[in-house]
Short mmCIF file of C-alpha atoms and ligand atoms in Angstrom, two decimals:
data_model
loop_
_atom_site.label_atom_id
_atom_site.label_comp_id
_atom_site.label_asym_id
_atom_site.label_seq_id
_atom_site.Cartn_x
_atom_site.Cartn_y
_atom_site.Cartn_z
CA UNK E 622 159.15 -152.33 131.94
CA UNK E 623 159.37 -153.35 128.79
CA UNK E 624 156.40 -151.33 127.26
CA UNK E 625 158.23 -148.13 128.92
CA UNK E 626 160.92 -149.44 126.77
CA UNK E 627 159.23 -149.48 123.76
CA UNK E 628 157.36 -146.24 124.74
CA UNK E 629 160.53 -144.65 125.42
CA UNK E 630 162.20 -145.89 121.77
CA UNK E 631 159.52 -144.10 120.27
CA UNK E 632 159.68 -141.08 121.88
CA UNK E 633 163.52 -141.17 121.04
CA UNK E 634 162.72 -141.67 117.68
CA UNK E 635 160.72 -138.88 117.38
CA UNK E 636 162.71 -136.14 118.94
CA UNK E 637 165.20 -137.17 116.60
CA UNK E 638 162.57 -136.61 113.67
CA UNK E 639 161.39 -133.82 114.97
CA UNK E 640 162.58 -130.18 113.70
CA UNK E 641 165.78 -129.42 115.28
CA UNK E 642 165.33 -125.49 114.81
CA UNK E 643 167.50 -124.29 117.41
CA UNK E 644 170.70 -122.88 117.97
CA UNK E 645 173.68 -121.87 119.93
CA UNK E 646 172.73 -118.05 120.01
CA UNK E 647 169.96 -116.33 121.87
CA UNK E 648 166.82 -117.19 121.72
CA UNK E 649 167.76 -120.86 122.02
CA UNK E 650 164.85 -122.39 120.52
CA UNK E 651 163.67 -120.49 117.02
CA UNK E 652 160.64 -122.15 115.73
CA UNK E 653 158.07 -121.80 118.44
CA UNK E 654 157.26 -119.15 121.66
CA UNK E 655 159.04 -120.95 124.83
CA UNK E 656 159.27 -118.90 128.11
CA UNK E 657 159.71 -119.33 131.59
CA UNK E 658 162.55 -121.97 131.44
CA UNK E 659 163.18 -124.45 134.42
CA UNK E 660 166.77 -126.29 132.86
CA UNK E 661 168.07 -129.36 134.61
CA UNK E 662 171.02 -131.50 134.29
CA UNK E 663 170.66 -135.14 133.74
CA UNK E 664 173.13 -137.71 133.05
CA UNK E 665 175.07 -135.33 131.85
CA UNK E 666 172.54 -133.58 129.53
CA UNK E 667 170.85 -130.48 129.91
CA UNK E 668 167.26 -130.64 129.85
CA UNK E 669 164.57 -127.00 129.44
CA UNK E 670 161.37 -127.29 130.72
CA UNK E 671 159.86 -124.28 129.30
CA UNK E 672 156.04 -123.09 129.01
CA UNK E 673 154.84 -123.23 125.49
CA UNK E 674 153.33 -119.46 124.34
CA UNK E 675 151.00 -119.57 121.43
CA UNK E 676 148.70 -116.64 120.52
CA UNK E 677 145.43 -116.53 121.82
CA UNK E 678 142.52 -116.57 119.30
CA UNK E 679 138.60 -116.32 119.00
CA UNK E 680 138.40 -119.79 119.92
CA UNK E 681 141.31 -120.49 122.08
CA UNK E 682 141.99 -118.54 125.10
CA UNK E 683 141.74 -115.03 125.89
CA UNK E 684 143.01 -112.63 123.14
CA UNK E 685 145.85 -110.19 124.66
CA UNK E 686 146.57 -113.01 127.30
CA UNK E 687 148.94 -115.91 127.87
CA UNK E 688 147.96 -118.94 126.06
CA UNK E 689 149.20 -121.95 126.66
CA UNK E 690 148.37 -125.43 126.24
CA UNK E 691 150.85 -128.02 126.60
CA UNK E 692 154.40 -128.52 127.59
CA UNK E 693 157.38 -129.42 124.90
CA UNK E 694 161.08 -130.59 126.04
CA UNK E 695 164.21 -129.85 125.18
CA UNK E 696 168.10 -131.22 125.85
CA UNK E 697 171.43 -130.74 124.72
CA UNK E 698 174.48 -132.36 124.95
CA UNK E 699 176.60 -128.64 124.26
CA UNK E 700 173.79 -125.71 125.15
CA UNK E 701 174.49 -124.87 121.30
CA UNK E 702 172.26 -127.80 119.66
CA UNK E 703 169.27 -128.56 120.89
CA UNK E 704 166.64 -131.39 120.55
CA UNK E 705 162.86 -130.69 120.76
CA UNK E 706 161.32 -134.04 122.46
CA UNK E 707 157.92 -132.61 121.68
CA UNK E 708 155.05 -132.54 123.69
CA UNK E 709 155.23 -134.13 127.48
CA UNK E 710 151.98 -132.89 128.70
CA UNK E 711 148.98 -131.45 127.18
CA UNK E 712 145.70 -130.04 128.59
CA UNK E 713 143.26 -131.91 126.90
CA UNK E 714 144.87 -135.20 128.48
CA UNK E 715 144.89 -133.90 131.89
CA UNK E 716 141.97 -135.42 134.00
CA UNK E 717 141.78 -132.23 136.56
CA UNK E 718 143.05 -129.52 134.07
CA UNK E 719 140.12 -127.26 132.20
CA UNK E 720 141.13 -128.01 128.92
CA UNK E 721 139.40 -124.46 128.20
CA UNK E 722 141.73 -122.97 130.26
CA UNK E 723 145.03 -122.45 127.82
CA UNK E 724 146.60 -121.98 131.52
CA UNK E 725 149.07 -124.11 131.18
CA UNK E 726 152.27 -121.84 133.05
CA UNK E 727 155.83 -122.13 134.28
CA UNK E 728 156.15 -126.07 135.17
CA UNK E 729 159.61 -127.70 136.50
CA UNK E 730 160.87 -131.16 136.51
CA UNK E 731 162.95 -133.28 139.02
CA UNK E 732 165.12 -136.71 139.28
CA UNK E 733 164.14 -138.79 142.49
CA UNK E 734 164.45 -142.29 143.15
CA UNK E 735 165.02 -143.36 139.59
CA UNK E 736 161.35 -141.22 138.00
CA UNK E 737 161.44 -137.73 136.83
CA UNK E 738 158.93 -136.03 138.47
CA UNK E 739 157.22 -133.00 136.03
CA UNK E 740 154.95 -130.26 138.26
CA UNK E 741 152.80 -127.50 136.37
CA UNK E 742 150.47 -125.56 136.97
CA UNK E 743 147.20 -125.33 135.54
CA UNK E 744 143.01 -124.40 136.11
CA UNK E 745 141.51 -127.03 137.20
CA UNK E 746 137.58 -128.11 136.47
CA UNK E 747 135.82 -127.71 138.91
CA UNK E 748 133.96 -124.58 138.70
CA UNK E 749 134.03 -123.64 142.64
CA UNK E 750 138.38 -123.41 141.63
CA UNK E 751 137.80 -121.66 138.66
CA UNK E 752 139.75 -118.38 140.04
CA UNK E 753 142.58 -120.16 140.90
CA UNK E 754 145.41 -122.27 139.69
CA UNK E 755 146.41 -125.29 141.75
CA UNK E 756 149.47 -127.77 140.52
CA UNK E 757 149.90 -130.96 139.07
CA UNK E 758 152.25 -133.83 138.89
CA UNK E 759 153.38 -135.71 135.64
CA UNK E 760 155.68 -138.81 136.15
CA UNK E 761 158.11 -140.75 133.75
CA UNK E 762 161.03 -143.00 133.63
CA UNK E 763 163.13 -140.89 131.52
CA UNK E 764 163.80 -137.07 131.20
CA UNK E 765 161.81 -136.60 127.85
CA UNK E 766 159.22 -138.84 128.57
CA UNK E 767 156.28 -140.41 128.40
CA UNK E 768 154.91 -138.37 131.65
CA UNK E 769 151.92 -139.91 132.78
CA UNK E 770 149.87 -137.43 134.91
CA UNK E 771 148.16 -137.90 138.19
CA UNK E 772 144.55 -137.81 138.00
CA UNK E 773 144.41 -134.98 140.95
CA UNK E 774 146.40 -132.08 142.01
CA UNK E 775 148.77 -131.70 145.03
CA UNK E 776 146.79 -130.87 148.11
CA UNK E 777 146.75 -127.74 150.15
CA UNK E 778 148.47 -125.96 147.22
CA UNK E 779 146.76 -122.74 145.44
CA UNK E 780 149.11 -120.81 142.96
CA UNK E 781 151.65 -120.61 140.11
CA UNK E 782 155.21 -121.27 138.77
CA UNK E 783 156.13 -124.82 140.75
CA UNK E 784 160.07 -125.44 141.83
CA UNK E 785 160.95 -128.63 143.55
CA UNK E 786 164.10 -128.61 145.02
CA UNK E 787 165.72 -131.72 146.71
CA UNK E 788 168.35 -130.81 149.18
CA UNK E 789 171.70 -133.01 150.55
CA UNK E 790 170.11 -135.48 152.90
CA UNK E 791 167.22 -136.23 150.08
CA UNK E 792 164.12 -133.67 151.85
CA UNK E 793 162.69 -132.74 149.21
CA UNK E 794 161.04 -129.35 149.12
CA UNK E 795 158.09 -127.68 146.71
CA UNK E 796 158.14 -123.58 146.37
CA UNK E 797 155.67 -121.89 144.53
CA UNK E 798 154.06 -118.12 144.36
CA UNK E 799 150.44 -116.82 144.62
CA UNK E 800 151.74 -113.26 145.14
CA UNK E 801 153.87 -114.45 148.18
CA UNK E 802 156.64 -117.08 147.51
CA UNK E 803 155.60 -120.41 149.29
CA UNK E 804 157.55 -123.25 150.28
CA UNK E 805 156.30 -127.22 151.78
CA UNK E 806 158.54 -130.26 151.94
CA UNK E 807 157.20 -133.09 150.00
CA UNK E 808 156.62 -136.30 151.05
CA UNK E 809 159.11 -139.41 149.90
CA UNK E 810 156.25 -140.01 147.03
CA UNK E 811 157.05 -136.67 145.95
CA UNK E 812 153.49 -136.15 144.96
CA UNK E 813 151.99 -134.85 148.62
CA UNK E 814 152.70 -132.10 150.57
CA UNK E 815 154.62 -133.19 153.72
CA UNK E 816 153.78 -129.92 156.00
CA UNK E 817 151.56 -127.04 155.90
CA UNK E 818 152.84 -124.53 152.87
CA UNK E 819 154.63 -121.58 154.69
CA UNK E 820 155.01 -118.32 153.23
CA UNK E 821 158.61 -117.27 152.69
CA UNK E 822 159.34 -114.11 154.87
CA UNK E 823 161.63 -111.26 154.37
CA UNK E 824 160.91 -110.71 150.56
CA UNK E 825 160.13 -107.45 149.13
CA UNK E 826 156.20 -106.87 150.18
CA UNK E 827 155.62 -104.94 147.05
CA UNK E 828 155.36 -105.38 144.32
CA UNK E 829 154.48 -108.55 142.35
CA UNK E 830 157.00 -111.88 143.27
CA UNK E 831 156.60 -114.68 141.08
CA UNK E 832 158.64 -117.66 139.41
CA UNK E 833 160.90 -119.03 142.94
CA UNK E 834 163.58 -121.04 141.96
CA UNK E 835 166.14 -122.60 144.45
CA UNK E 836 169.54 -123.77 143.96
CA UNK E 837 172.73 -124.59 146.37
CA UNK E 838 176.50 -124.06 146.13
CA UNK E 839 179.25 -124.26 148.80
CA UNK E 840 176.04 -124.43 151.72
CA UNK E 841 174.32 -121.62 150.46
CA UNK E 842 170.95 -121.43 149.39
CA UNK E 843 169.67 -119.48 146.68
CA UNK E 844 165.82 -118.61 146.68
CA UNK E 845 165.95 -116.81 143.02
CA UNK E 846 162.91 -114.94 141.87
CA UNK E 847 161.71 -112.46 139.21
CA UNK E 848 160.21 -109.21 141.35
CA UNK E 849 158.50 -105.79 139.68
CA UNK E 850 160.49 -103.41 141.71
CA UNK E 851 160.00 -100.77 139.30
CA UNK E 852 157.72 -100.92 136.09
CA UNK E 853 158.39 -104.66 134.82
CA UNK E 854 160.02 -108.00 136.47
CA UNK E 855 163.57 -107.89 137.38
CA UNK E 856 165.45 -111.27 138.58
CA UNK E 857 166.34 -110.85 141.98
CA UNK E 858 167.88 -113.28 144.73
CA UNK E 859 167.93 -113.72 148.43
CA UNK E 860 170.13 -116.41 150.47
CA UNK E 861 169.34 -118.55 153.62
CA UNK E 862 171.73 -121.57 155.17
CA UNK E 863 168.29 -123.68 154.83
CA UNK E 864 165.51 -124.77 152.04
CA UNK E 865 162.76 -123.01 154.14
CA UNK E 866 165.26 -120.32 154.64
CA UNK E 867 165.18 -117.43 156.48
CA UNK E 868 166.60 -115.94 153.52
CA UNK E 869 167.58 -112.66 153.24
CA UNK E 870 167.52 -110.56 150.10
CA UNK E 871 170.76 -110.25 148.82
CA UNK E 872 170.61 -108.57 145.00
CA UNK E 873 169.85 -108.23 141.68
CA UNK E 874 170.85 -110.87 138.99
CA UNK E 875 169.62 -109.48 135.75
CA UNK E 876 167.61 -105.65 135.49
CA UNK E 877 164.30 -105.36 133.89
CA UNK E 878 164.63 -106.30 129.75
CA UNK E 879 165.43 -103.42 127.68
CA UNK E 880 162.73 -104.81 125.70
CA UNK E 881 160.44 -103.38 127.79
CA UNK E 882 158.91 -107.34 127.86
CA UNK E 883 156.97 -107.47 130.78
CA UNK E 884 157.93 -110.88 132.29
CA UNK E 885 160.81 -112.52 133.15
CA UNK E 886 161.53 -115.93 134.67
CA UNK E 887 165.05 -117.75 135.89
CA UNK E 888 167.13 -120.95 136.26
CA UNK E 889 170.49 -121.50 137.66
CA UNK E 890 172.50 -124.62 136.77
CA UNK E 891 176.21 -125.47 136.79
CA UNK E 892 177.62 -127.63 133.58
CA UNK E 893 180.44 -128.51 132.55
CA UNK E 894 181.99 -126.33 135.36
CA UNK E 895 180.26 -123.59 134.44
CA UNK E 896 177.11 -121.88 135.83
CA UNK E 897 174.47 -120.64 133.53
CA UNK E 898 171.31 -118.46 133.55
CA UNK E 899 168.28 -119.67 131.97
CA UNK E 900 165.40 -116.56 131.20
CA UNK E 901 163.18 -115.35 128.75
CA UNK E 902 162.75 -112.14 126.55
CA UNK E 903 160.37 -111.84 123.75
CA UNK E 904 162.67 -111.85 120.74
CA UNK E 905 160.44 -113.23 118.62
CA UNK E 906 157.48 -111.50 119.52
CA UNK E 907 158.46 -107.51 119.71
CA UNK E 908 155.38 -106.07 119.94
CA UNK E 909 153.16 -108.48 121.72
CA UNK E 910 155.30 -109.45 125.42
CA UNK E 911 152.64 -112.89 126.34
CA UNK E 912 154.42 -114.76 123.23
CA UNK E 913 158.25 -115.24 124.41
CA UNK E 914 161.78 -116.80 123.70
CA UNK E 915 163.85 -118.77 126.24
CA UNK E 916 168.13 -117.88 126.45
CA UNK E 917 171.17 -118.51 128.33
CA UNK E 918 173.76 -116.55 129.39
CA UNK E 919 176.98 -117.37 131.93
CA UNK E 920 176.68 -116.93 135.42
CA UNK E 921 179.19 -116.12 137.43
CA UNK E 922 179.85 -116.00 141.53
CA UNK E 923 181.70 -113.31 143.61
CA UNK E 924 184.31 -114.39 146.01
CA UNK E 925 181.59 -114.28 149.45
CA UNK E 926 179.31 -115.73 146.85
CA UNK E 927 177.01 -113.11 145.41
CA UNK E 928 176.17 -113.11 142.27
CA UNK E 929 177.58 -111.06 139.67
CA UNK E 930 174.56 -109.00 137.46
CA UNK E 931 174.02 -110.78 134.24
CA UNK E 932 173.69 -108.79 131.20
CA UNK E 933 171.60 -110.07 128.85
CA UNK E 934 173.30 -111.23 125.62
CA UNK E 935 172.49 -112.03 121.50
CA UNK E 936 174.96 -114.93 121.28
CA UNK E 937 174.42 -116.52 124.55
CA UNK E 938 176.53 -119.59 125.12
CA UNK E 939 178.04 -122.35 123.46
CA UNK E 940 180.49 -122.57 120.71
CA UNK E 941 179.12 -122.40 117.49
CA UNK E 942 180.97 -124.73 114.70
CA UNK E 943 182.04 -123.29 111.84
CA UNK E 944 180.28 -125.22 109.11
CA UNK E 945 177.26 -125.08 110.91
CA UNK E 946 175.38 -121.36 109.68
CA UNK E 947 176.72 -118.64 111.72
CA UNK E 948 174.08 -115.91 112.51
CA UNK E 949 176.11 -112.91 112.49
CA UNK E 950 173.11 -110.91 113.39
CA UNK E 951 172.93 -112.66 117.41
CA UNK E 952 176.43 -110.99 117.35
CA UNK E 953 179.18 -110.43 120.57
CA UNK E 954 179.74 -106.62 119.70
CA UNK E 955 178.57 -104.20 116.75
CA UNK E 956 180.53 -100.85 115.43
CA UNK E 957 178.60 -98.14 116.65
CA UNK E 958 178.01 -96.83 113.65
CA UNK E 959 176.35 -98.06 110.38
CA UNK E 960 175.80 -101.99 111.64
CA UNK E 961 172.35 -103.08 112.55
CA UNK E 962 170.13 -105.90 112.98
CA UNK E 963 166.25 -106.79 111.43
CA UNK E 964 164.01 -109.48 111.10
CA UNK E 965 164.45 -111.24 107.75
CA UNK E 966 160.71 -111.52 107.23
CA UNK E 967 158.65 -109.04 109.69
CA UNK E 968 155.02 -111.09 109.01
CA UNK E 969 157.43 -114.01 110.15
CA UNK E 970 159.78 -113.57 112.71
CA UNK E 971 160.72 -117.64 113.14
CA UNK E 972 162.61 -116.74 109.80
CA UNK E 973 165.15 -114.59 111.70
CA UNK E 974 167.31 -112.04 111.77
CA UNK E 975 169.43 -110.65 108.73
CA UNK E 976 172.43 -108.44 109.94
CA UNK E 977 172.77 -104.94 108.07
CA UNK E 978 176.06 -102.92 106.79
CA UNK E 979 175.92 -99.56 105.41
CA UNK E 980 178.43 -97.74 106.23
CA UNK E 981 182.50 -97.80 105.21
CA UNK E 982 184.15 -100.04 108.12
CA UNK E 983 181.04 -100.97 109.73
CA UNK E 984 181.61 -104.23 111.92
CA UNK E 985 179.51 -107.07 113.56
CA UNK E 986 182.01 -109.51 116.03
CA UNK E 987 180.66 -113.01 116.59
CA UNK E 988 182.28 -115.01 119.17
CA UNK E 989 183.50 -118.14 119.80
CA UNK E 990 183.46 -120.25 116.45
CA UNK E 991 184.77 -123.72 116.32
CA UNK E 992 187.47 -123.67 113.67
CA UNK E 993 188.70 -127.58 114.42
CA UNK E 994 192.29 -128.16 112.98
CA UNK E 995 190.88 -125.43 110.52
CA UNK E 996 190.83 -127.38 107.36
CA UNK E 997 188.34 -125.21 105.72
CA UNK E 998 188.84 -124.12 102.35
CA UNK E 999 186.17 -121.86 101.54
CA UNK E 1000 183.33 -119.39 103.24
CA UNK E 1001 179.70 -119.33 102.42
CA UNK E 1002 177.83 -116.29 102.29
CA UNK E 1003 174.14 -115.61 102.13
CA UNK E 1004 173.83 -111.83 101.49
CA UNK E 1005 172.71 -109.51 99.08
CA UNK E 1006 173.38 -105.84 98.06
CA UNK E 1007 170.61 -103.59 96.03
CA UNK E 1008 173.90 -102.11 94.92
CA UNK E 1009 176.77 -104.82 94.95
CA UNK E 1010 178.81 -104.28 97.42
CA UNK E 1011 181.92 -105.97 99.30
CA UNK E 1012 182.54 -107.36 102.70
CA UNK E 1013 185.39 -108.73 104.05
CA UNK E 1014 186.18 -111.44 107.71
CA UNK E 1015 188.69 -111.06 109.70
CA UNK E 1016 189.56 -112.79 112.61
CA UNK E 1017 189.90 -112.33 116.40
CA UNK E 1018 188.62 -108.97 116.19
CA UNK E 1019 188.22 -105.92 113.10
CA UNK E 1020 191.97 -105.72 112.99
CA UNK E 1021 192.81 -109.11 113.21
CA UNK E 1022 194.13 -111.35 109.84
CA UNK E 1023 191.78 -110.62 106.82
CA UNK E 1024 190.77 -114.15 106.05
CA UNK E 1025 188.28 -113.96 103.25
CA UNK E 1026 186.69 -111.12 101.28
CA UNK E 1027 183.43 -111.91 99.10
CA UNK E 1028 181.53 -109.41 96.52
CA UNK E 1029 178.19 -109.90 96.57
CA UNK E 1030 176.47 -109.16 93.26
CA UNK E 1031 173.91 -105.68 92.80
CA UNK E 1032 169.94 -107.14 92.76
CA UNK E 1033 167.23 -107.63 95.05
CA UNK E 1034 167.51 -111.42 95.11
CA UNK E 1035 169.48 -113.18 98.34
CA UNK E 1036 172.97 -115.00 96.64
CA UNK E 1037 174.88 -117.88 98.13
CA UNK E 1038 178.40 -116.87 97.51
CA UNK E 1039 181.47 -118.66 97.86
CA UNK E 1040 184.76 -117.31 98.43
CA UNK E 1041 188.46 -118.41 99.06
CA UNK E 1042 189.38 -118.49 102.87
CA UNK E 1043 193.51 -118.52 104.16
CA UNK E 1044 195.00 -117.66 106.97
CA UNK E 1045 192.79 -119.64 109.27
CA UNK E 1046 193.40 -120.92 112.83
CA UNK E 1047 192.86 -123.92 114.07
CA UNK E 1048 190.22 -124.19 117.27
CA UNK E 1049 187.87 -121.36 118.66
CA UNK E 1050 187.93 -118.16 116.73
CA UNK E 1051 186.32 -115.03 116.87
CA UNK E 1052 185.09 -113.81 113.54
CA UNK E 1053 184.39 -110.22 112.54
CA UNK E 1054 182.54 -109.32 109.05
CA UNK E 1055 182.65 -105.81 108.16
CA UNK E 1056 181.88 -103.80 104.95
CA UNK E 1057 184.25 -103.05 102.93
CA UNK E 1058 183.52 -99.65 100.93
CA UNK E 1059 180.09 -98.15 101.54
CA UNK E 1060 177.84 -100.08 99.23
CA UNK E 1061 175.03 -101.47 101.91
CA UNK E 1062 175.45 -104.66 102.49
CA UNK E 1063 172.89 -107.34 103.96
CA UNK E 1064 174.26 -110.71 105.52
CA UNK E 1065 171.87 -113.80 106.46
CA UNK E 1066 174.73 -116.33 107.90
CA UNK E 1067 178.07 -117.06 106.80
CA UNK E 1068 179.44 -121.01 107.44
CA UNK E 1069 182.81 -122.36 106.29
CA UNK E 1070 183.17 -125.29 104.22
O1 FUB O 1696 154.16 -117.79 131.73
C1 FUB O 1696 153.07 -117.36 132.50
C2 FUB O 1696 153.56 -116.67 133.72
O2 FUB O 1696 154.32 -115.52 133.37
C3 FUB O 1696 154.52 -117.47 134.56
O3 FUB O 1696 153.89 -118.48 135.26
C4 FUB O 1696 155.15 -116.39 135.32
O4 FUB O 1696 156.29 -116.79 136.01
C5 FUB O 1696 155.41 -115.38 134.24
O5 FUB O 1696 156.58 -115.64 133.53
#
């Protein structure tokens, strides 16, 4: 007990060390790939289980592939800040996983009888397996940590993408896919199947059906999954009255990405009152869809409790305070005309996103900004303008109060500048920078002070 204790100081310790790069706008986390995001809530915390994308090289993995090969976790007390708790679970310290493999996909974690219980799925050693990926357990005495993984796989199971789900009496259930979506109860242990894996019936038979993930609310059950209808995965959803279902296909919850990104993969949770969906996109990664992002955007329920199609967002969720940097560029709504959006640094994208004006009027709205009792004086501004130019903020929305209006100096050369701010409100704000005459302008963030 008391070397968990210890164990688990350190690992405390060292999330807090460890770089917080993350934010309150989509993609959550910014200085790694993170996809396929199983979120929990905790004591009151959320916690993301993601997978951890790297790129495949020469001598790690298969070029062109996924590559994985560990797990990292994340929480948040707000869904805006976020705390990386590093890595939980790595290949190489796996006693069944081929730590050739980079296989390391979509894992999940649960809270039963006071240990969180991680499952992931991996290839394991021996070579007669090789084809196949079978799933683990990892077990600790706190959310972030230290997992200590069983030295053997789950029995009886072959496939991907793990989801334990413990329903209202305390059953507690494992899904999974291997091209159908499979479902066992677990034994009390939660490490061992407790009957024969059963293949879910009634889901689309074509087309590939991955990623199960299974919620309830008001007594019905929600068997969520990402499904290529069409050309790439869509999230879907069917309902039952039961764990093992039947469940019958019910809708769509979010269309395939515009991005064109190939994979998708869900979670539902409810915080705070509100219900949120947890997916991936690869923001990051434009051209190359194996090395994602994970994001967040509000879900909300129909009145015979469908669910209403998500669209996927920039800013995501959470408020964003205002003297923290606000990226304009993960904005709520853009002019039509003469606002865009580009990566500050195209050879490296975990620099981020630089929002562009060039045209008279040209707007970007960014939502939901935590003014306080708005005792800010001032606005900073990183931006430059090859010719000098001028923007100006207003609030609420592009005719709202002007509250600030800052010239940013002609060169090449990104400027801080600081400029007067009145006419502020006190609590959550909407704020909209727009250009003032038609002298391109290029904004970074803006934060108040
Ligand atoms: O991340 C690798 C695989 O891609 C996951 O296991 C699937 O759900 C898909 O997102």
């Amino acid at each position: 007990m008391r070397y968990h204790g210890v164990l688990a100081f350190i690992f405390a310790t060292l999330a807090f060390i460890l770089a917080n790069n993350t934010s309150a706008q989509n993609p959550i986390i910014n200085d790694q790939f993170t996809a396929d995001p199983s979120a929990r809530v905790f004591d009151g915390k959320v916690y993301v289980y993601p997978s951890h994308d790297i790129l495949a090289n020469e001598k790690r993995g298969r070029i062109g592939w996924f590559c994985m090969e560990d797990y990292h976790v994340f929480s948040s007390l707000n869904l805006a800040d976020w705390t990386d708790h590093g890595v939980i679970v790595r290949q190489n310290k796996v006693e069944w996983v081929d730590s050739t493999s980079y296989s390391m996909w979509a894992p999940d974690c649960i809270y039963q009888n006071g240990k969180y219980y991680f499952y992931f799925p991996a290839r394991r050693k021996n070579a007669e397996m090789r084809r196949g990926f079978t799933i683990g357990v990892a077990v600790s005495e706190t959310p972030y940590g230290p997992f200590i993984p069983q030295a053997t796989p789950i029995e009886n199971v072959h496939g991907i993408d793990p989801n334990p789900f413990i329903d209202k009496d305390g059953q507690a259930y494992l899904y999974w896919s291997a091209r159908n979506i499979y479902v066992a109860k677990l034994k009390d242990n939660m490490l061992e199947l407790d009957s024969e894996p059963m293949i879910i019936p009634n889901l689309p038979e074509e087309g590939l059906k991955e990623g199960p993930y299974v919620f309830e609310r008001n007594g019905i059950y929600y068997l969520t999954y990402p499904h290529v209808q069409d050309s790439t995965e869509r999230l879907e959803y069917a309902i039952g009255d039961h764990p093992m279902g039947p469940f019958q296909v019910t809708g769509v919850i979010m269309d395939e990405l515009p991005s064109g990104c190939w994979t998708n993969h869900q979670s539902v949770i409810e915080f705070n009152d509100q219900w949120y969906l947890f997916y991936h996109d690869n923001d990051l990664s434009p051209r190359f869809d194996k090395n994602r992002s994970i994001r967040i955007d509000s879900l909300f329920f129909n009145n015979d409790g469908t669910i209403k199609k998500v669209t996927p967002t920039l800013r995501g969720v959470g408020l964003t305070d205002a003297s923290q940097k606000i990226q304009i560029d993960r904005y709520s709504y853009i002019s039509m005309d003469g606002a865009s959006v580009a990566f500050l640094d195209t050879l490296n994208t975990f620099a981020g996103w630089k929002a562009i004006l060039d045209t008279p009027k040209a707007w970007i709205q960014y939502n939901s900004v935590d003014f306080g009792s708005a005792r800010f004086k001032s606005v900073h501004v990183r931006a430059q303008s090859s010719t000098g130019g001028g923007m100006q903020i207003n609030l609420n929305n592009i005719d709202g109060p002007i509250i600030a209006q800052v010239e940013i100096p002609q060169g090449n050369e990104w400027n801080n500048i600081k400029a007067h701010v009145s006419g502020l409100k006190p609590g959550v704000q909407n704020v909209v920078v727009s250009l003032i005459d038609k002298k391109p302008v290029e904004v970074d963030w803006i934060c108040f002070d």
